[in-house]
Short mmCIF file of C-alpha atoms and ligand atoms in Angstrom, two decimals:
data_model
loop_
_atom_site.label_atom_id
_atom_site.label_comp_id
_atom_site.label_asym_id
_atom_site.label_seq_id
_atom_site.Cartn_x
_atom_site.Cartn_y
_atom_site.Cartn_z
CA UNK A 196 -2.12 -92.63 20.50
CA UNK A 197 -0.25 -91.17 23.42
CA UNK A 198 2.72 -89.01 22.40
CA UNK A 199 5.88 -91.06 22.81
CA UNK A 200 7.83 -88.64 24.97
CA UNK A 201 10.52 -91.24 25.56
CA UNK A 202 11.57 -91.16 21.90
CA UNK A 203 11.01 -87.42 21.44
CA UNK A 204 13.12 -86.67 24.51
CA UNK A 205 15.94 -88.70 23.01
CA UNK A 206 15.59 -86.83 19.69
CA UNK A 207 15.80 -83.57 21.63
CA UNK A 208 19.06 -84.72 23.21
CA UNK A 209 20.48 -85.44 19.76
CA UNK A 210 19.56 -81.89 18.69
CA UNK A 211 21.44 -80.52 21.71
CA UNK A 212 24.44 -82.76 20.97
CA UNK A 213 24.57 -81.47 17.40
CA UNK A 214 24.25 -77.87 18.60
CA UNK A 215 26.98 -77.99 21.23
CA UNK A 216 29.66 -79.92 19.41
CA UNK A 217 32.13 -79.48 16.59
CA UNK A 218 30.98 -81.83 13.83
CA UNK A 219 33.89 -83.01 11.71
CA UNK A 220 32.65 -86.29 10.27
CA UNK A 221 33.36 -85.75 6.58
CA UNK A 222 30.23 -87.56 5.45
CA UNK A 223 27.83 -85.51 7.59
CA UNK A 224 26.11 -82.18 7.17
CA UNK A 225 23.12 -80.22 8.52
CA UNK A 226 20.14 -80.12 6.16
CA UNK A 227 17.90 -77.10 6.01
CA UNK A 228 14.76 -77.10 8.12
CA UNK A 229 12.58 -77.44 5.00
CA UNK A 230 14.49 -80.56 3.93
CA UNK A 231 13.77 -82.13 7.32
CA UNK A 232 10.14 -81.03 7.25
CA UNK A 233 9.68 -82.73 3.88
CA UNK A 234 10.95 -85.98 5.38
CA UNK A 235 8.30 -86.04 8.09
CA UNK A 236 5.03 -85.83 6.19
CA UNK A 237 2.13 -87.78 4.67
CA UNK A 238 4.19 -88.98 1.72
CA UNK A 239 5.67 -91.60 4.03
CA UNK A 240 2.23 -93.26 3.88
CA UNK A 241 2.32 -93.82 0.12
CA UNK A 242 3.36 -96.90 -1.81
CA UNK A 243 4.65 -95.97 -5.25
CA UNK A 244 6.54 -98.92 -6.76
CA UNK A 245 7.49 -97.98 -10.29
CA UNK A 246 8.39 -94.56 -11.70
CA UNK A 247 6.47 -91.32 -12.33
CA UNK A 248 3.63 -92.02 -14.78
CA UNK A 249 4.22 -95.81 -14.65
CA UNK A 250 3.42 -97.06 -11.15
CA UNK A 251 2.06 -100.32 -9.79
CA UNK A 252 -0.32 -98.56 -7.34
CA UNK A 253 -3.19 -96.09 -7.68
CA UNK A 254 -3.10 -92.63 -6.14
CA UNK A 255 0.45 -91.84 -7.19
CA UNK A 256 -0.32 -88.73 -9.25
CA UNK A 257 0.76 -86.37 -6.45
CA UNK A 258 3.98 -88.13 -5.44
CA UNK A 259 4.74 -88.33 -9.17
CA UNK A 260 5.04 -84.53 -9.11
CA UNK A 261 7.69 -84.39 -6.38
CA UNK A 262 9.65 -87.30 -7.82
CA UNK A 263 9.61 -85.71 -11.29
CA UNK A 264 10.69 -82.40 -9.77
CA UNK A 265 13.60 -84.12 -8.00
CA UNK A 266 14.65 -85.79 -11.28
CA UNK A 267 14.36 -82.56 -13.29
CA UNK A 268 16.29 -80.48 -10.75
CA UNK A 269 19.05 -83.09 -10.47
CA UNK A 270 19.34 -83.18 -14.28
CA UNK A 271 19.63 -79.40 -14.28
CA UNK A 272 22.36 -79.35 -11.60
CA UNK A 273 24.66 -81.74 -13.44
CA UNK A 274 23.39 -81.34 -17.04
CA UNK A 275 22.17 -84.94 -17.33
CA UNK A 276 20.12 -87.07 -19.67
CA UNK A 277 19.24 -89.56 -16.94
CA UNK A 278 18.71 -89.47 -13.18
CA UNK A 279 17.22 -91.98 -10.75
CA UNK A 280 16.40 -90.50 -7.34
CA UNK A 281 15.02 -93.66 -5.70
CA UNK A 282 18.10 -95.39 -4.19
CA UNK A 283 17.69 -95.46 -0.41
CA UNK A 284 21.43 -94.89 0.04
CA UNK A 285 24.72 -94.56 -1.79
CA UNK A 286 25.39 -98.27 -1.23
CA UNK A 287 22.05 -99.09 -2.91
CA UNK A 288 22.91 -96.81 -5.83
CA UNK A 289 26.20 -98.65 -6.34
CA UNK A 290 24.50 -102.03 -5.96
CA UNK A 291 21.96 -101.08 -8.63
CA UNK A 292 24.65 -100.07 -11.14
CA UNK A 293 26.48 -103.35 -10.51
CA UNK A 294 23.25 -105.33 -10.95
CA UNK A 295 22.49 -103.49 -14.18
CA UNK A 296 25.83 -104.12 -15.88
CA UNK A 297 27.63 -107.03 -14.23
CA UNK A 298 27.19 -110.77 -13.99
CA UNK A 299 28.18 -112.69 -10.85
CA UNK A 300 31.90 -113.41 -10.96
CA UNK A 301 32.78 -110.48 -13.25
CA UNK A 302 36.02 -108.64 -12.50
CA UNK A 303 35.82 -105.14 -11.05
CA UNK A 304 38.59 -102.70 -10.17
CA UNK A 305 38.29 -100.12 -7.39
CA UNK A 306 40.33 -98.09 -4.91
CA UNK A 307 41.35 -100.23 -1.94
CA UNK A 308 39.26 -99.50 1.17
CA UNK A 309 42.43 -99.23 3.25
CA UNK A 310 43.70 -96.54 0.85
CA UNK A 311 40.60 -94.38 1.10
CA UNK A 312 38.13 -96.39 -0.98
CA UNK A 313 34.65 -97.55 -0.02
CA UNK A 314 33.07 -100.85 1.09
CA UNK A 315 30.92 -101.01 -2.04
CA UNK A 316 33.93 -100.75 -4.35
CA UNK A 317 34.90 -104.41 -3.91
CA UNK A 318 35.48 -105.00 -0.19
CA UNK A 319 35.47 -108.69 0.77
CA UNK A 320 32.79 -108.10 3.43
CA UNK A 321 30.43 -106.30 1.03
CA UNK A 322 28.17 -107.58 -1.80
CA UNK A 323 30.62 -106.01 -4.26
CA UNK A 324 33.45 -108.26 -3.09
CA UNK A 325 31.28 -111.34 -2.58
CA UNK A 326 29.31 -111.35 -5.85
CA UNK A 327 32.05 -110.02 -8.13
CA UNK A 328 35.78 -110.61 -8.41
CA UNK A 329 37.42 -107.51 -6.94
CA UNK A 330 40.81 -106.07 -7.82
CA UNK A 331 42.29 -102.92 -6.36
CA UNK A 332 44.51 -99.97 -7.06
CA UNK A 333 45.96 -97.75 -4.35
CA UNK A 334 47.74 -94.49 -3.71
CA UNK A 335 51.43 -93.69 -4.07
CA UNK A 336 53.19 -94.14 -0.72
CA UNK A 337 55.33 -91.01 -1.03
CA UNK A 338 52.67 -88.59 -2.31
CA UNK A 339 49.33 -89.99 -1.16
CA UNK A 340 47.89 -89.38 -4.66
CA UNK A 341 46.01 -92.10 -6.57
CA UNK A 342 48.48 -94.36 -8.36
CA UNK A 343 47.16 -94.09 -11.91
CA UNK A 344 50.00 -96.20 -13.27
CA UNK A 345 48.97 -99.00 -10.92
CA UNK A 346 45.34 -98.54 -11.95
CA UNK A 347 46.28 -98.79 -15.64
CA UNK A 348 48.54 -101.81 -15.11
CA UNK A 349 45.82 -103.64 -13.13
CA UNK A 350 43.20 -102.76 -15.72
CA UNK A 351 45.37 -104.19 -18.51
CA UNK A 352 46.14 -107.29 -16.45
CA UNK A 353 42.63 -108.25 -15.25
CA UNK A 354 40.48 -106.55 -17.92
CA UNK A 355 37.67 -105.66 -15.51
CA UNK A 356 34.09 -105.17 -16.69
CA UNK A 357 33.91 -102.08 -14.54
CA UNK A 358 36.42 -99.61 -13.08
CA UNK A 359 35.17 -97.76 -10.02
CA UNK A 360 36.63 -94.41 -9.02
CA UNK A 361 35.74 -92.22 -6.07
CA UNK A 362 36.57 -92.55 -2.40
CA UNK A 363 35.48 -91.87 1.13
CA UNK A 364 38.82 -90.68 2.53
CA UNK A 365 40.75 -89.07 -0.33
CA UNK A 366 41.39 -85.34 -0.30
CA UNK A 367 42.50 -84.88 -3.93
CA UNK A 368 40.64 -84.47 -7.21
CA UNK A 369 40.37 -87.28 -9.78
CA UNK A 370 41.69 -87.59 -13.34
CA UNK A 371 38.51 -89.07 -14.82
CA UNK A 372 39.75 -88.64 -18.42
CA UNK A 373 42.80 -90.81 -17.71
CA UNK A 374 40.65 -93.55 -16.17
CA UNK A 375 38.26 -93.51 -19.14
CA UNK A 376 41.16 -93.84 -21.56
CA UNK A 377 42.37 -97.13 -20.06
CA UNK A 378 38.77 -98.30 -19.59
CA UNK A 379 38.14 -97.89 -23.33
CA UNK A 380 41.38 -99.72 -24.06
CA UNK A 381 40.36 -102.79 -22.00
CA UNK A 382 36.61 -102.67 -22.66
CA UNK A 383 35.51 -101.62 -19.18
CA UNK A 384 32.71 -99.32 -18.09
CA UNK A 385 33.51 -96.59 -15.55
CA UNK A 386 31.49 -95.75 -12.46
CA UNK A 387 32.38 -92.66 -10.43
CA UNK A 388 31.08 -92.62 -6.87
CA UNK A 389 31.08 -88.91 -6.02
CA UNK A 390 29.25 -89.26 -2.70
CA UNK A 391 31.76 -87.07 -0.88
CA UNK A 392 32.58 -84.21 -3.28
CA UNK A 393 29.26 -84.10 -5.22
CA UNK A 394 28.29 -80.65 -3.93
CA UNK A 395 31.64 -79.22 -5.02
CA UNK A 396 31.38 -80.86 -8.45
CA UNK A 397 27.85 -79.44 -8.76
CA UNK A 398 29.31 -75.95 -8.66
CA UNK A 399 32.24 -76.65 -11.00
CA UNK A 400 34.83 -76.46 -8.20
CA UNK A 401 36.29 -79.89 -8.98
CA UNK A 402 36.78 -81.92 -12.19
CA UNK A 403 33.55 -82.99 -13.87
CA UNK A 404 33.25 -86.82 -14.03
CA UNK A 405 30.15 -86.91 -16.22
CA UNK A 406 31.77 -86.63 -19.66
CA UNK A 407 34.21 -89.43 -18.84
CA UNK A 408 32.32 -91.87 -16.61
CA UNK A 409 29.43 -93.95 -17.89
CA UNK A 410 27.70 -93.89 -14.49
CA UNK A 411 27.94 -91.47 -11.61
CA UNK A 412 26.46 -92.30 -8.21
CA UNK A 413 26.23 -90.28 -5.04
CA UNK A 414 24.64 -90.00 -1.67
CA UNK A 415 22.52 -86.90 -1.12
CA UNK A 416 23.44 -86.10 2.48
CA UNK A 417 27.14 -85.24 2.44
CA UNK A 418 28.31 -82.09 0.62
CA UNK A 419 24.97 -82.11 -1.26
CA UNK A 420 23.35 -81.30 2.12
CA UNK A 421 20.10 -83.10 1.43
CA UNK A 422 18.27 -85.96 3.14
CA UNK A 423 19.95 -89.31 3.70
CA UNK A 424 19.71 -91.17 0.38
CA UNK A 425 21.28 -92.08 -2.97
CA UNK A 426 21.10 -91.16 -6.66
CA UNK A 427 22.27 -92.59 -10.01
CA UNK A 428 23.11 -90.33 -12.94
CA UNK A 429 24.27 -90.44 -16.56
CA UNK A 430 25.08 -87.44 -18.72
CA UNK A 431 24.45 -89.57 -21.84
CA UNK A 432 22.28 -92.65 -22.08
CA UNK A 433 23.67 -95.51 -24.19
CA UNK A 434 22.93 -99.03 -25.32
CA UNK A 435 24.49 -101.53 -22.91
CA UNK A 436 27.70 -102.79 -24.47
CA UNK A 437 27.76 -106.28 -22.92
CA UNK A 438 24.67 -107.49 -24.75
CA UNK A 439 22.79 -107.78 -21.45
CA UNK A 440 19.08 -108.10 -22.01
CA UNK A 441 15.94 -107.57 -19.99
CA UNK A 442 13.77 -110.52 -18.89
CA UNK A 443 12.18 -110.64 -22.37
CA UNK A 444 15.56 -110.93 -24.09
CA UNK A 445 15.56 -107.38 -25.49
CA UNK A 446 18.76 -105.31 -25.59
CA UNK A 447 17.89 -102.22 -23.59
CA UNK A 448 19.23 -98.72 -23.09
CA UNK A 449 21.26 -98.30 -19.89
CA UNK A 450 18.63 -95.91 -18.48
CA UNK A 451 16.13 -98.72 -18.69
CA UNK A 452 18.44 -101.29 -17.15
CA UNK A 453 19.34 -98.92 -14.32
CA UNK A 454 15.70 -98.16 -13.55
CA UNK A 455 14.94 -101.88 -13.50
CA UNK A 456 17.97 -102.56 -11.32
CA UNK A 457 16.77 -100.11 -8.66
CA UNK A 458 13.16 -101.29 -8.87
CA UNK A 459 12.33 -104.17 -8.98
CA UNK A 460 16.00 -105.23 -8.88
CA UNK A 461 17.07 -104.31 -5.37
CA UNK A 462 14.34 -102.13 -3.86
CA UNK A 463 10.60 -102.12 -3.38
CA UNK A 464 8.63 -98.97 -2.69
CA UNK A 465 10.57 -95.71 -3.01
CA UNK A 466 10.67 -93.41 0.03
CA UNK A 467 8.55 -90.64 -1.50
CA UNK A 468 8.86 -88.41 1.59
CA UNK A 469 12.66 -88.59 1.26
CA UNK A 470 12.40 -87.99 -2.50
CA UNK A 471 10.35 -84.83 -1.74
CA UNK A 472 13.19 -83.74 0.56
CA UNK A 473 15.71 -84.53 -2.21
CA UNK A 474 13.70 -82.26 -4.55
CA UNK A 475 13.97 -79.44 -2.00
CA UNK A 476 17.70 -79.98 -1.47
CA UNK A 477 18.29 -79.99 -5.24
CA UNK A 478 16.39 -76.70 -5.49
CA UNK A 479 18.66 -75.27 -2.80
CA UNK A 480 21.76 -76.46 -4.66
CA UNK A 481 20.63 -74.55 -7.75
CA UNK A 482 20.70 -71.30 -5.74
CA UNK A 483 23.49 -68.72 -5.60
CA UNK A 484 23.54 -69.14 -1.80
CA UNK A 485 24.71 -72.71 -2.24
CA UNK A 486 27.47 -71.59 -4.65
CA UNK A 487 28.79 -69.35 -1.88
CA UNK A 488 28.55 -72.28 0.54
CA UNK A 489 30.46 -74.70 -1.72
CA UNK A 490 33.29 -72.20 -2.25
CA UNK A 491 33.46 -71.59 1.50
CA UNK A 492 33.73 -75.35 2.13
CA UNK A 493 36.92 -75.51 0.07
CA UNK A 494 38.37 -72.34 1.65
CA UNK A 495 37.65 -73.69 5.13
CA UNK A 496 39.20 -77.08 4.35
CA UNK A 497 42.34 -75.39 3.06
CA UNK A 498 42.54 -73.12 6.10
CA UNK A 499 42.15 -76.14 8.37
CA UNK A 500 44.80 -78.13 6.51
CA UNK A 501 47.24 -75.21 6.76
CA UNK A 502 46.64 -74.89 10.50
CA UNK A 503 47.28 -78.62 10.98
CA UNK A 504 50.49 -78.53 8.95
CA UNK A 505 51.72 -75.60 11.05
CA UNK A 506 51.31 -77.84 14.11
CA UNK A 507 53.29 -80.63 12.43
CA UNK A 508 50.32 -82.89 11.63
CA UNK A 509 50.87 -85.17 8.65
CA UNK A 510 48.02 -84.78 6.17
CA UNK A 511 47.99 -87.55 3.56
CA UNK A 512 48.95 -85.88 0.23
CA UNK A 513 49.96 -82.78 2.21
CA UNK A 514 46.71 -80.93 1.68
CA UNK A 515 43.24 -81.00 0.21
CA UNK A 516 41.32 -80.08 -2.93
CA UNK A 517 37.93 -80.86 -1.44
CA UNK A 518 36.09 -80.76 1.91
CA UNK A 519 38.13 -83.32 3.84
CA UNK A 520 41.55 -84.40 4.97
CA UNK A 521 43.02 -87.61 6.30
CA UNK A 522 45.66 -87.24 9.02
CA UNK A 523 48.32 -89.81 9.87
CA UNK A 524 48.76 -89.52 13.65
CA UNK A 525 51.81 -91.77 13.97
CA UNK A 526 54.20 -88.86 14.60
CA UNK A 527 51.84 -87.76 17.41
CA UNK A 528 51.93 -91.12 19.19
CA UNK A 529 48.18 -91.57 19.38
CA UNK A 530 46.02 -94.08 17.49
CA UNK A 531 42.95 -93.14 15.48
CA UNK A 532 40.79 -95.04 17.95
CA UNK A 533 42.14 -93.14 20.93
CA UNK A 534 41.94 -89.83 19.05
CA UNK A 535 38.27 -90.40 18.21
CA UNK A 536 37.51 -91.23 21.84
CA UNK A 537 39.45 -88.28 23.30
CA UNK A 538 37.92 -85.80 20.85
CA UNK A 539 34.50 -87.16 21.80
CA UNK A 540 35.14 -86.20 25.42
CA UNK A 541 35.74 -82.63 24.23
CA UNK A 542 32.51 -82.64 22.14
CA UNK A 543 34.47 -82.83 18.89
CA UNK A 544 33.05 -85.55 16.65
CA UNK A 545 35.27 -87.27 14.10
CA UNK A 546 36.05 -90.79 12.99
CA UNK A 547 39.14 -92.94 13.14
CA UNK A 548 40.30 -93.97 9.68
CA UNK A 549 42.97 -96.21 8.25
CA UNK A 550 45.73 -94.34 6.45
CA UNK A 551 47.43 -95.73 3.33
CA UNK A 552 49.90 -98.51 4.25
CA UNK A 553 48.58 -98.54 7.82
CA UNK A 554 50.19 -100.96 10.26
CA UNK A 555 47.16 -100.92 12.57
CA UNK A 556 43.83 -102.69 12.11
CA UNK A 557 40.61 -101.02 10.93
CA UNK A 558 39.40 -101.11 14.56
CA UNK A 559 42.42 -99.17 15.84
CA UNK A 560 43.88 -97.29 12.83
CA UNK A 561 46.69 -94.75 12.65
CA UNK A 562 44.54 -91.97 11.30
CA UNK A 563 41.63 -89.68 11.73
CA UNK A 564 39.45 -88.07 9.05
CA UNK A 565 38.14 -84.52 9.28
CA UNK A 566 35.63 -82.79 6.99
CA UNK A 567 34.31 -79.24 7.10
CA UNK A 568 30.99 -79.45 5.22
CA UNK A 569 28.92 -79.42 8.42
CA UNK A 570 30.88 -76.64 10.15
CA UNK A 571 30.60 -74.52 7.01
CA UNK A 572 26.83 -74.95 7.05
CA UNK A 573 26.87 -73.59 10.60
CA UNK A 574 28.47 -70.41 9.25
CA UNK A 575 32.09 -70.97 10.21
CA UNK A 576 34.75 -69.24 8.14
CA UNK A 577 38.51 -69.60 7.57
CA UNK A 578 39.48 -67.84 10.83
CA UNK A 579 37.29 -70.24 12.85
CA UNK A 580 39.37 -73.17 11.61
CA UNK A 581 42.25 -72.06 13.83
CA UNK A 582 40.06 -72.44 16.93
CA UNK A 583 38.98 -75.90 15.77
CA UNK A 584 42.55 -77.06 15.12
CA UNK A 585 43.73 -75.66 18.46
CA UNK A 586 40.92 -77.49 20.26
CA UNK A 587 41.80 -80.75 18.48
CA UNK A 588 45.52 -80.36 19.14
CA UNK A 589 45.05 -79.52 22.83
CA UNK A 590 42.78 -82.56 23.24
CA UNK A 591 45.11 -84.99 21.48
CA UNK A 592 48.22 -83.70 23.24
CA UNK A 593 46.50 -84.04 26.63
CA UNK A 594 44.65 -87.27 25.99
CA UNK A 595 44.99 -88.52 29.55
CA UNK A 596 44.15 -85.27 31.33
CA UNK A 597 40.45 -85.16 32.17
CA UNK A 598 40.62 -81.60 33.52
CA UNK A 599 42.09 -80.22 30.28
CA UNK A 600 39.62 -82.15 28.16
CA UNK A 601 36.77 -80.79 30.27
CA UNK A 602 38.08 -77.26 29.74
CA UNK A 603 38.32 -77.79 25.96
CA UNK A 604 34.76 -79.12 25.95
CA UNK A 605 33.56 -75.99 27.73
CA UNK A 606 35.40 -73.77 25.23
CA UNK A 607 33.95 -75.78 22.34
CA UNK A 608 30.41 -75.44 23.69
CA UNK A 609 30.82 -71.69 24.19
CA UNK A 610 32.35 -71.23 20.74
CA UNK A 611 29.59 -73.18 18.99
CA UNK A 612 26.92 -71.05 20.68
CA UNK A 613 27.92 -68.31 18.18
CA UNK A 614 26.62 -70.49 15.34
CA UNK A 615 22.96 -71.25 16.05
CA UNK A 616 21.64 -74.55 14.73
CA UNK A 617 17.91 -74.90 14.05
CA UNK A 618 16.86 -71.94 16.29
CA UNK A 619 13.29 -72.50 14.97
CA UNK A 620 13.17 -75.67 17.07
CA UNK A 621 13.24 -73.83 20.39
N1 DSN B 241 30.13 -93.96 5.79
C1 DSN B 241 30.44 -93.08 4.71
C2 DSN B 241 31.58 -92.18 5.06
O1 DSN B 241 31.69 -91.87 6.21
O2 DSN B 241 32.34 -91.78 4.20
C3 DSN B 241 30.71 -93.84 3.54
O3 DSN B 241 29.69 -94.76 3.36
#
């Protein structure tokens, strides 16, 4: 076949875009070259429905090795009894847990999407809000912290089958023990979705959810810095408490029900090339180098938050424990939508985000979310955060001035040249 230069030229442009800009999308990161190389190889050719050692296709003995390695390394990172590395995404991981433990119409309780939660935690437009009966808790208006009293009151009122904790725009740590306590009281299971802070939890820099939550799910491409994908984990396997059975009517261990929920429940063939890349990323996470990285992520986020506060930006909860922060722009007279667009002109990539108790729609929003996982991978340190905040502030305060935005863009491009990205690709 002729080489498709049209597509490869576009890919090249994306590489240049990533190199030149300031990447602040909290859910993004830059994988290592070896993680990317593992994603583009012959394993993409292989069908491997089933699990290592018990597949529905011949010729799986080699891909079994990488999948087993990914499972073993993930278990080592978080000290687990069970890991499933096949979910194609975090949403699939959450869907599989729901399929394994819930019946259609069951009550679930999660953090409201408009308060920092996630689509798969019960949103009306997602399977989780369509198949199950969703209820929500929020954050405290004055402090921006999760309202645990509201969570407990809701749990006692609706007696959900599952309480979901975790968020996509929440900068504080979680009290998993408190959530488990009320869950036990009302007979609920607990699922923690740690997609955002997983890499920081891996290194003990945030509270450990595993002893308190029955299930823990994550993506692998945010702070974990692996390929795009999902995972499901349990520190301890257990017999399902709702008497749910497999197709033969047998009560099964949760590990078994979770495996069956991923395949054949919601997915077909696993992406063995991506699983090989997950194995590599998990190996990297076990290294001392990654420990240094994870600590730097938190230091950078705190330096960035401080610089924003000094410029009178309103960070929800007034700071951060993790890699991200959510900023309410209402005192700056610019919407999240406009901020995202203006920053884009200056080669600063971020996303508009609703803030708690927002008076604007999800398409406009009053807020913007910033995360530092990607910039930290590029080698930026605390003192670089001041440049980033200055560039953001200058852009937002001169939103209508093309000449100033062009100048900021030029400064951004020059600054980022100090932090080479994938030099091997030249
Ligand atoms: N889209 C992801 C995020 O940006 O947080 C969540 O799915």
